[in-house]
GROMACS .gro file of C-alpha atoms in nm:
model
  298
    1MET     CA    1  -2.328  -1.556  -0.902
    2SER     CA    2  -1.967  -1.642  -0.988
    3THR     CA    3  -1.932  -1.317  -1.184
    4PHE     CA    4  -2.055  -1.112  -0.889
    5VAL     CA    5  -1.814  -1.288  -0.653
    6LEU     CA    6  -1.525  -1.230  -0.894
    7LEU     CA    7  -1.612  -0.860  -0.930
    8THR     CA    8  -1.651  -0.820  -0.554
    9ILE     CA    9  -1.318  -0.975  -0.457
   10THR     CA   10  -1.140  -0.802  -0.745
   11GLY     CA   11  -1.298  -0.474  -0.632
   12LEU     CA   12  -1.178  -0.538  -0.277
   13GLY     CA   13  -0.828  -0.602  -0.412
   14LEU     CA   14  -0.840  -0.277  -0.610
   15GLY     CA   15  -0.975  -0.096  -0.305
   16ALA     CA   16  -0.692  -0.239  -0.096
   17MET     CA   17  -0.439  -0.089  -0.336
   18TYR     CA   18  -0.621   0.246  -0.331
   19PHE     CA   19  -0.612   0.239   0.049
   20LEU     CA   20  -0.237   0.177   0.055
   21VAL     CA   21  -0.191   0.473  -0.180
   22ALA     CA   22  -0.427   0.694   0.020
   23SER     CA   23  -0.306   0.593   0.367
   24GLY     CA   24   0.029   0.767   0.335
   25LEU     CA   25  -0.135   1.074   0.182
   26SER     CA   26  -0.397   1.085   0.457
   27LEU     CA   27  -0.139   1.024   0.729
   28ILE     CA   28   0.081   1.315   0.620
   29TYR     CA   29  -0.211   1.553   0.581
   30GLY     CA   30  -0.395   1.442   0.893
   31LEU     CA   31  -0.092   1.469   1.120
   32MET     CA   32   0.099   1.754   0.960
   33GLY     CA   33  -0.145   1.946   0.741
   34VAL     CA   34   0.076   1.902   0.433
   35LEU     CA   35  -0.105   1.823   0.108
   36ASN     CA   36   0.169   1.626  -0.065
   37PHE     CA   37   0.125   1.634  -0.442
   38ALA     CA   38   0.457   1.451  -0.477
   39HIS     CA   39   0.300   1.138  -0.325
   40GLY     CA   40   0.244   0.992  -0.672
   41ALA     CA   41   0.615   1.027  -0.743
   42PHE     CA   42   0.686   0.833  -0.422
   43ILE     CA   43   0.466   0.552  -0.561
   44THR     CA   44   0.651   0.547  -0.893
   45PHE     CA   45   0.992   0.572  -0.727
   46GLY     CA   46   0.921   0.283  -0.492
   47ALA     CA   47   0.784   0.065  -0.773
   48TYR     CA   48   1.085   0.128  -0.995
   49ALA     CA   49   1.329   0.077  -0.708
   50ALA     CA   50   1.174  -0.264  -0.642
   51TRP     CA   51   1.172  -0.353  -1.013
   52TRP     CA   52   1.536  -0.242  -1.055
   53LEU     CA   53   1.651  -0.470  -0.774
   54THR     CA   54   1.487  -0.769  -0.943
   55THR     CA   55   1.706  -0.702  -1.248
   56GLN     CA   56   2.019  -0.712  -1.032
   57ILE     CA   57   1.964  -1.033  -0.835
   58SER     CA   58   1.898  -1.390  -0.938
   59THR     CA   59   1.702  -1.608  -0.697
   60SER     CA   60   1.356  -1.759  -0.667
   61PHE     CA   61   1.062  -1.538  -0.762
   62GLU     CA   62   0.955  -1.540  -0.397
   63GLY     CA   63   1.300  -1.431  -0.284
   64GLU     CA   64   1.316  -1.163  -0.550
   65LEU     CA   65   0.975  -1.027  -0.453
   66LEU     CA   66   1.054  -1.010  -0.082
   67ALA     CA   67   1.392  -0.846  -0.140
   68ALA     CA   68   1.244  -0.606  -0.396
   69THR     CA   69   0.961  -0.509  -0.162
   70ALA     CA   70   1.202  -0.440   0.124
   71PHE     CA   71   1.426  -0.235  -0.106
   72GLY     CA   72   1.131  -0.041  -0.246
   73LEU     CA   73   1.006   0.039   0.106
   74ALA     CA   74   1.353   0.158   0.210
   75ALA     CA   75   1.383   0.374  -0.102
   76GLY     CA   76   1.038   0.525  -0.048
   77ALA     CA   77   1.111   0.597   0.318
   78ALA     CA   78   1.446   0.756   0.234
   79LEU     CA   79   1.288   0.974  -0.035
   80GLY     CA   80   1.008   1.081   0.200
   81ALA     CA   81   1.254   1.174   0.476
   82LEU     CA   82   1.473   1.365   0.231
   83VAL     CA   83   1.179   1.560   0.091
   84GLU     CA   84   1.060   1.657   0.438
   85PHE     CA   85   1.405   1.757   0.560
   86VAL     CA   86   1.508   1.961   0.256
   87PHE     CA   87   1.186   2.099   0.110
   88ILE     CA   88   0.895   2.079   0.356
   89ARG     CA   89   1.053   2.164   0.691
   90PRO     CA   90   1.108   2.533   0.604
   91LEU     CA   91   0.751   2.563   0.473
   92TYR     CA   92   0.527   2.424   0.749
   93ARG     CA   93   0.352   2.757   0.795
   94ARG     CA   94   0.337   2.837   0.422
   95PRO     CA   95   0.075   2.607   0.260
   96ILE     CA   96   0.078   2.773  -0.083
   97GLU     CA   97   0.452   2.722  -0.114
   98GLN     CA   98   0.409   2.362   0.002
   99VAL     CA   99   0.173   2.292  -0.287
  100LEU     CA  100   0.404   2.456  -0.541
  101VAL     CA  101   0.710   2.270  -0.412
  102THR     CA  102   0.542   1.928  -0.403
  103VAL     CA  103   0.395   1.975  -0.753
  104GLY     CA  104   0.742   2.070  -0.878
  105LEU     CA  105   0.889   1.764  -0.708
  106ALA     CA  106   0.628   1.541  -0.868
  107LEU     CA  107   0.713   1.674  -1.214
  108SER     CA  108   1.089   1.652  -1.153
  109LEU     CA  109   1.087   1.298  -1.013
  110GLY     CA  110   0.856   1.181  -1.291
  111ALA     CA  111   1.091   1.329  -1.551
  112LEU     CA  112   1.388   1.165  -1.377
  113VAL     CA  113   1.228   0.820  -1.393
  114PHE     CA  114   1.128   0.878  -1.755
  115GLY     CA  115   1.481   0.988  -1.845
  116ILE     CA  116   1.649   0.689  -1.680
  117TRP     CA  117   1.416   0.403  -1.779
  118GLY     CA  118   1.209   0.546  -2.064
  119ALA     CA  119   0.834   0.545  -2.121
  120ASP     CA  120   0.788   0.175  -2.196
  121PRO     CA  121   0.631  -0.037  -1.918
  122GLN     CA  122   0.869  -0.276  -1.746
  123ILE     CA  123   0.755  -0.629  -1.664
  124PHE     CA  124   0.733  -0.681  -1.290
  125PRO     CA  125   0.837  -1.034  -1.183
  126VAL     CA  126   0.562  -1.212  -0.993
  127PRO     CA  127   0.578  -1.564  -0.839
  128ASP     CA  128   0.386  -1.825  -1.033
  129TRP     CA  129   0.147  -1.898  -0.747
  130MET     CA  130   0.014  -1.542  -0.767
  131PHE     CA  131  -0.095  -1.609  -1.124
  132ASP     CA  132  -0.285  -1.915  -1.006
  133THR     CA  133  -0.647  -1.886  -0.899
  134THR     CA  134  -0.854  -1.996  -0.602
  135THR     CA  135  -1.213  -2.100  -0.665
  136ILE     CA  136  -1.474  -1.934  -0.440
  137LEU     CA  137  -1.844  -1.996  -0.510
  138GLY     CA  138  -1.761  -2.086  -0.868
  139ALA     CA  139  -1.542  -1.780  -0.929
  140ASN     CA  140  -1.172  -1.822  -1.009
  141ILE     CA  141  -0.999  -1.546  -0.811
  142PRO     CA  142  -0.633  -1.458  -0.886
  143ASN     CA  143  -0.428  -1.517  -0.572
  144ASP     CA  144  -0.259  -1.178  -0.586
  145ARG     CA  145  -0.595  -1.016  -0.495
  146PHE     CA  146  -0.588  -1.193  -0.159
  147VAL     CA  147  -0.230  -1.073  -0.102
  148GLU     CA  148  -0.332  -0.711  -0.162
  149ILE     CA  149  -0.635  -0.738   0.068
  150GLY     CA  150  -0.427  -0.901   0.342
  151VAL     CA  151  -0.147  -0.643   0.321
  152ALA     CA  152  -0.396  -0.355   0.333
  153ALA     CA  153  -0.566  -0.503   0.640
  154ILE     CA  154  -0.232  -0.541   0.818
  155VAL     CA  155  -0.135  -0.183   0.733
  156LEU     CA  156  -0.469  -0.048   0.858
  157VAL     CA  157  -0.445  -0.228   1.193
  158GLY     CA  158  -0.078  -0.138   1.226
  159LEU     CA  159  -0.128   0.233   1.158
  160VAL     CA  160  -0.421   0.273   1.396
  161SER     CA  161  -0.244   0.074   1.668
  162PHE     CA  162   0.078   0.271   1.622
  163LEU     CA  163  -0.093   0.609   1.649
  164ARG     CA  164  -0.312   0.516   1.944
  165PHE     CA  165  -0.108   0.280   2.158
  166THR     CA  166   0.262   0.362   2.118
  167ARG     CA  167   0.477   0.633   2.271
  168ALA     CA  168   0.592   0.748   1.927
  169GLY     CA  169   0.231   0.776   1.812
  170LEU     CA  170   0.148   0.980   2.122
  171ILE     CA  171   0.440   1.214   2.053
  172ILE     CA  172   0.329   1.259   1.693
  173ARG     CA  173  -0.029   1.345   1.789
  174ALA     CA  174   0.085   1.573   2.073
  175GLY     CA  175   0.332   1.748   1.845
  176VAL     CA  176   0.059   1.822   1.596
  177GLU     CA  177  -0.171   1.965   1.865
  178ASN     CA  178   0.090   2.173   2.051
  179ARG     CA  179   0.437   2.166   1.903
  180SER     CA  180   0.589   2.423   2.141
  181MET     CA  181   0.473   2.234   2.449
  182VAL     CA  182   0.620   1.904   2.326
  183THR     CA  183   0.946   2.081   2.240
  184ALA     CA  184   0.956   2.231   2.590
  185LEU     CA  185   0.946   1.878   2.730
  186GLY     CA  186   1.274   1.804   2.554
  187ILE     CA  187   1.132   1.607   2.258
  188ASP     CA  188   1.263   1.687   1.910
  189VAL     CA  189   0.940   1.718   1.713
  190ARG     CA  190   1.129   1.779   1.390
  191LYS     CA  191   1.264   1.424   1.392
  192THR     CA  192   0.914   1.295   1.459
  193PHE     CA  193   0.772   1.482   1.160
  194THR     CA  194   1.054   1.351   0.941
  195PHE     CA  195   0.960   1.001   1.055
  196VAL     CA  196   0.597   1.062   0.953
  197PHE     CA  197   0.707   1.164   0.604
  198ALA     CA  198   0.935   0.860   0.583
  199LEU     CA  199   0.644   0.637   0.686
  200GLY     CA  200   0.423   0.800   0.423
  201GLY     CA  201   0.692   0.742   0.161
  202ALA     CA  202   0.724   0.376   0.263
  203LEU     CA  203   0.347   0.326   0.236
  204ALA     CA  204   0.349   0.487  -0.109
  205ALA     CA  205   0.633   0.259  -0.216
  206LEU     CA  206   0.442  -0.044  -0.087
  207ALA     CA  207   0.145   0.063  -0.296
  208GLY     CA  208   0.378   0.096  -0.595
  209VAL     CA  209   0.510  -0.257  -0.548
  210LEU     CA  210   0.159  -0.401  -0.513
  211SER     CA  211   0.046  -0.208  -0.820
  212GLY     CA  212   0.330  -0.377  -1.009
  213ILE     CA  213   0.192  -0.713  -0.892
  214TYR     CA  214  -0.169  -0.614  -0.972
  215PHE     CA  215  -0.097  -0.484  -1.325
  216GLY     CA  216   0.206  -0.703  -1.397
  217SER     CA  217   0.426  -0.406  -1.489
  218VAL     CA  218   0.552  -0.065  -1.381
  219ASP     CA  219   0.552   0.255  -1.587
  220PRO     CA  220   0.637   0.624  -1.527
  221GLY     CA  221   0.272   0.729  -1.518
  222ARG     CA  222   0.161   0.474  -1.258
  223GLY     CA  223   0.198   0.706  -0.960
  224THR     CA  224   0.005   0.989  -1.124
  225SER     CA  225  -0.289   0.768  -1.220
  226LEU     CA  226  -0.309   0.613  -0.873
  227LEU     CA  227  -0.271   0.952  -0.703
  228ILE     CA  228  -0.593   1.072  -0.865
  229PHE     CA  229  -0.786   0.788  -0.701
  230ALA     CA  230  -0.594   0.842  -0.376
  231PHE     CA  231  -0.721   1.199  -0.357
  232ILE     CA  232  -1.073   1.080  -0.432
  233VAL     CA  233  -1.049   0.822  -0.152
  234VAL     CA  234  -0.909   1.077   0.094
  235VAL     CA  235  -1.183   1.330   0.014
  236ILE     CA  236  -1.462   1.072   0.040
  237GLY     CA  237  -1.319   0.921   0.357
  238GLY     CA  238  -1.249   1.257   0.520
  239PHE     CA  239  -0.915   1.437   0.509
  240GLY     CA  240  -0.683   1.294   0.772
  241SER     CA  241  -0.897   0.992   0.860
  242ILE     CA  242  -0.719   0.658   0.822
  243GLY     CA  243  -1.035   0.459   0.896
  244GLY     CA  244  -1.242   0.677   0.664
  245SER     CA  245  -0.989   0.626   0.386
  246ALA     CA  246  -1.014   0.247   0.432
  247VAL     CA  247  -1.393   0.255   0.402
  248ALA     CA  248  -1.381   0.493   0.106
  249ALA     CA  249  -1.120   0.282  -0.074
  250VAL     CA  250  -1.341  -0.027  -0.050
  251VAL     CA  251  -1.643   0.168  -0.177
  252VAL     CA  252  -1.448   0.321  -0.467
  253GLY     CA  253  -1.294  -0.012  -0.569
  254LEU     CA  254  -1.630  -0.191  -0.567
  255VAL     CA  255  -1.815   0.088  -0.748
  256GLN     CA  256  -1.547   0.099  -1.016
  257GLN     CA  257  -1.551  -0.277  -1.072
  258TYR     CA  258  -1.931  -0.311  -1.075
  259ALA     CA  259  -1.973  -0.015  -1.309
  260ASN     CA  260  -1.698  -0.136  -1.543
  261TYR     CA  261  -1.886  -0.463  -1.586
  262TYR     CA  262  -2.258  -0.401  -1.545
  263VAL     CA  263  -2.296  -0.040  -1.659
  264ALA     CA  264  -2.036  -0.065  -1.934
  265ASP     CA  265  -2.203  -0.379  -2.068
  266TRP     CA  266  -2.546  -0.217  -2.054
  267LEU     CA  267  -2.445   0.111  -2.218
  268ASP     CA  268  -2.153  -0.022  -2.423
  269TRP     CA  269  -1.935   0.242  -2.257
  270SER     CA  270  -1.581   0.161  -2.148
  271GLY     CA  271  -1.540   0.461  -1.917
  272ALA     CA  272  -1.834   0.381  -1.691
  273GLY     CA  273  -1.620   0.286  -1.391
  274ASP     CA  274  -1.425   0.611  -1.374
  275VAL     CA  275  -1.735   0.821  -1.434
  276SER     CA  276  -1.920   0.634  -1.159
  277VAL     CA  277  -1.639   0.709  -0.914
  278MET     CA  278  -1.654   1.079  -1.006
  279LEU     CA  279  -2.030   1.081  -0.952
  280LEU     CA  280  -1.977   0.916  -0.614
  281LEU     CA  281  -1.725   1.188  -0.524
  282ALA     CA  282  -1.966   1.463  -0.630
  283THR     CA  283  -2.247   1.307  -0.427
  284VAL     CA  284  -2.035   1.288  -0.112
  285LEU     CA  285  -1.916   1.648  -0.154
  286LEU     CA  286  -2.275   1.768  -0.190
  287LEU     CA  287  -2.430   1.564   0.092
  288ARG     CA  288  -2.142   1.519   0.338
  289PRO     CA  289  -1.850   1.749   0.249
  290GLU     CA  290  -1.656   1.654   0.564
  291GLY     CA  291  -1.628   1.296   0.437
  292LEU     CA  292  -1.747   0.964   0.575
  293ALA     CA  293  -1.553   0.967   0.902
  294PRO     CA  294  -1.381   1.211   1.136
  295LYS     CA  295  -1.008   1.204   1.190
  296VAL     CA  296  -0.882   0.909   1.388
  297ALA     CA  297  -0.524   1.029   1.397
  298HIS     CA  298  -0.587   1.297   1.659
   0.00000   0.00000   0.00000
């Protein structure tokens, strides 16, 4: 029983991180129709920005983590806004060029991080209490899992509330549906779209910071590896659906954890978790290609 509880909560923590990665990707695609292959680079950039700040300041671990998270979010948002303004804005009606540009950005930013900090993983400072465990039904759960689950829940509620109940969210959704009409009303839709990209970059950076907490380190390939699962979550949940991505992230995290323990132990096969996620993706594409949920952004 304790093993099952440990796997379940750990899977929820992993799913929470996948959701944070996928939420920015889903937000940008759902609202703007841009499939951003540079999203993984946003994750890496935000994680390294947060890690770099911890090397420049000396305070308590809690203070370092809060300051590093804020700095990482600001760096991710700035990068997202810059990418939209310089590279994406001229290409909104040219999807093929969008893909080529974002893939090129992903490669360039990854090479930049590699060139500055090298290929070796960097230890991410984590407060001692996150290394401690909380006992639930006999299972000793690392406290950082609860942090990841809590942050993901806050982000989910915040995103849905922002899009549905705020004036800015209304402008964003209206601009997507009929850009010319919103512009005729005197609203600068371009600034709104830049804000969406900045928000997506901030969410990616937040996922990068939490991945540093989850794995205890940051490395240049972190964004690429997480982006693969982000795309899987977005496809399973339904392109552009924030709620669908949340459900899919939980399912993917749990399936991966259960398979890594039960199936891998049964078959003596270390790759069971990843293969199980791929089989889940194939099943969803065959039986429900539109994903688990419709868009909630529109």
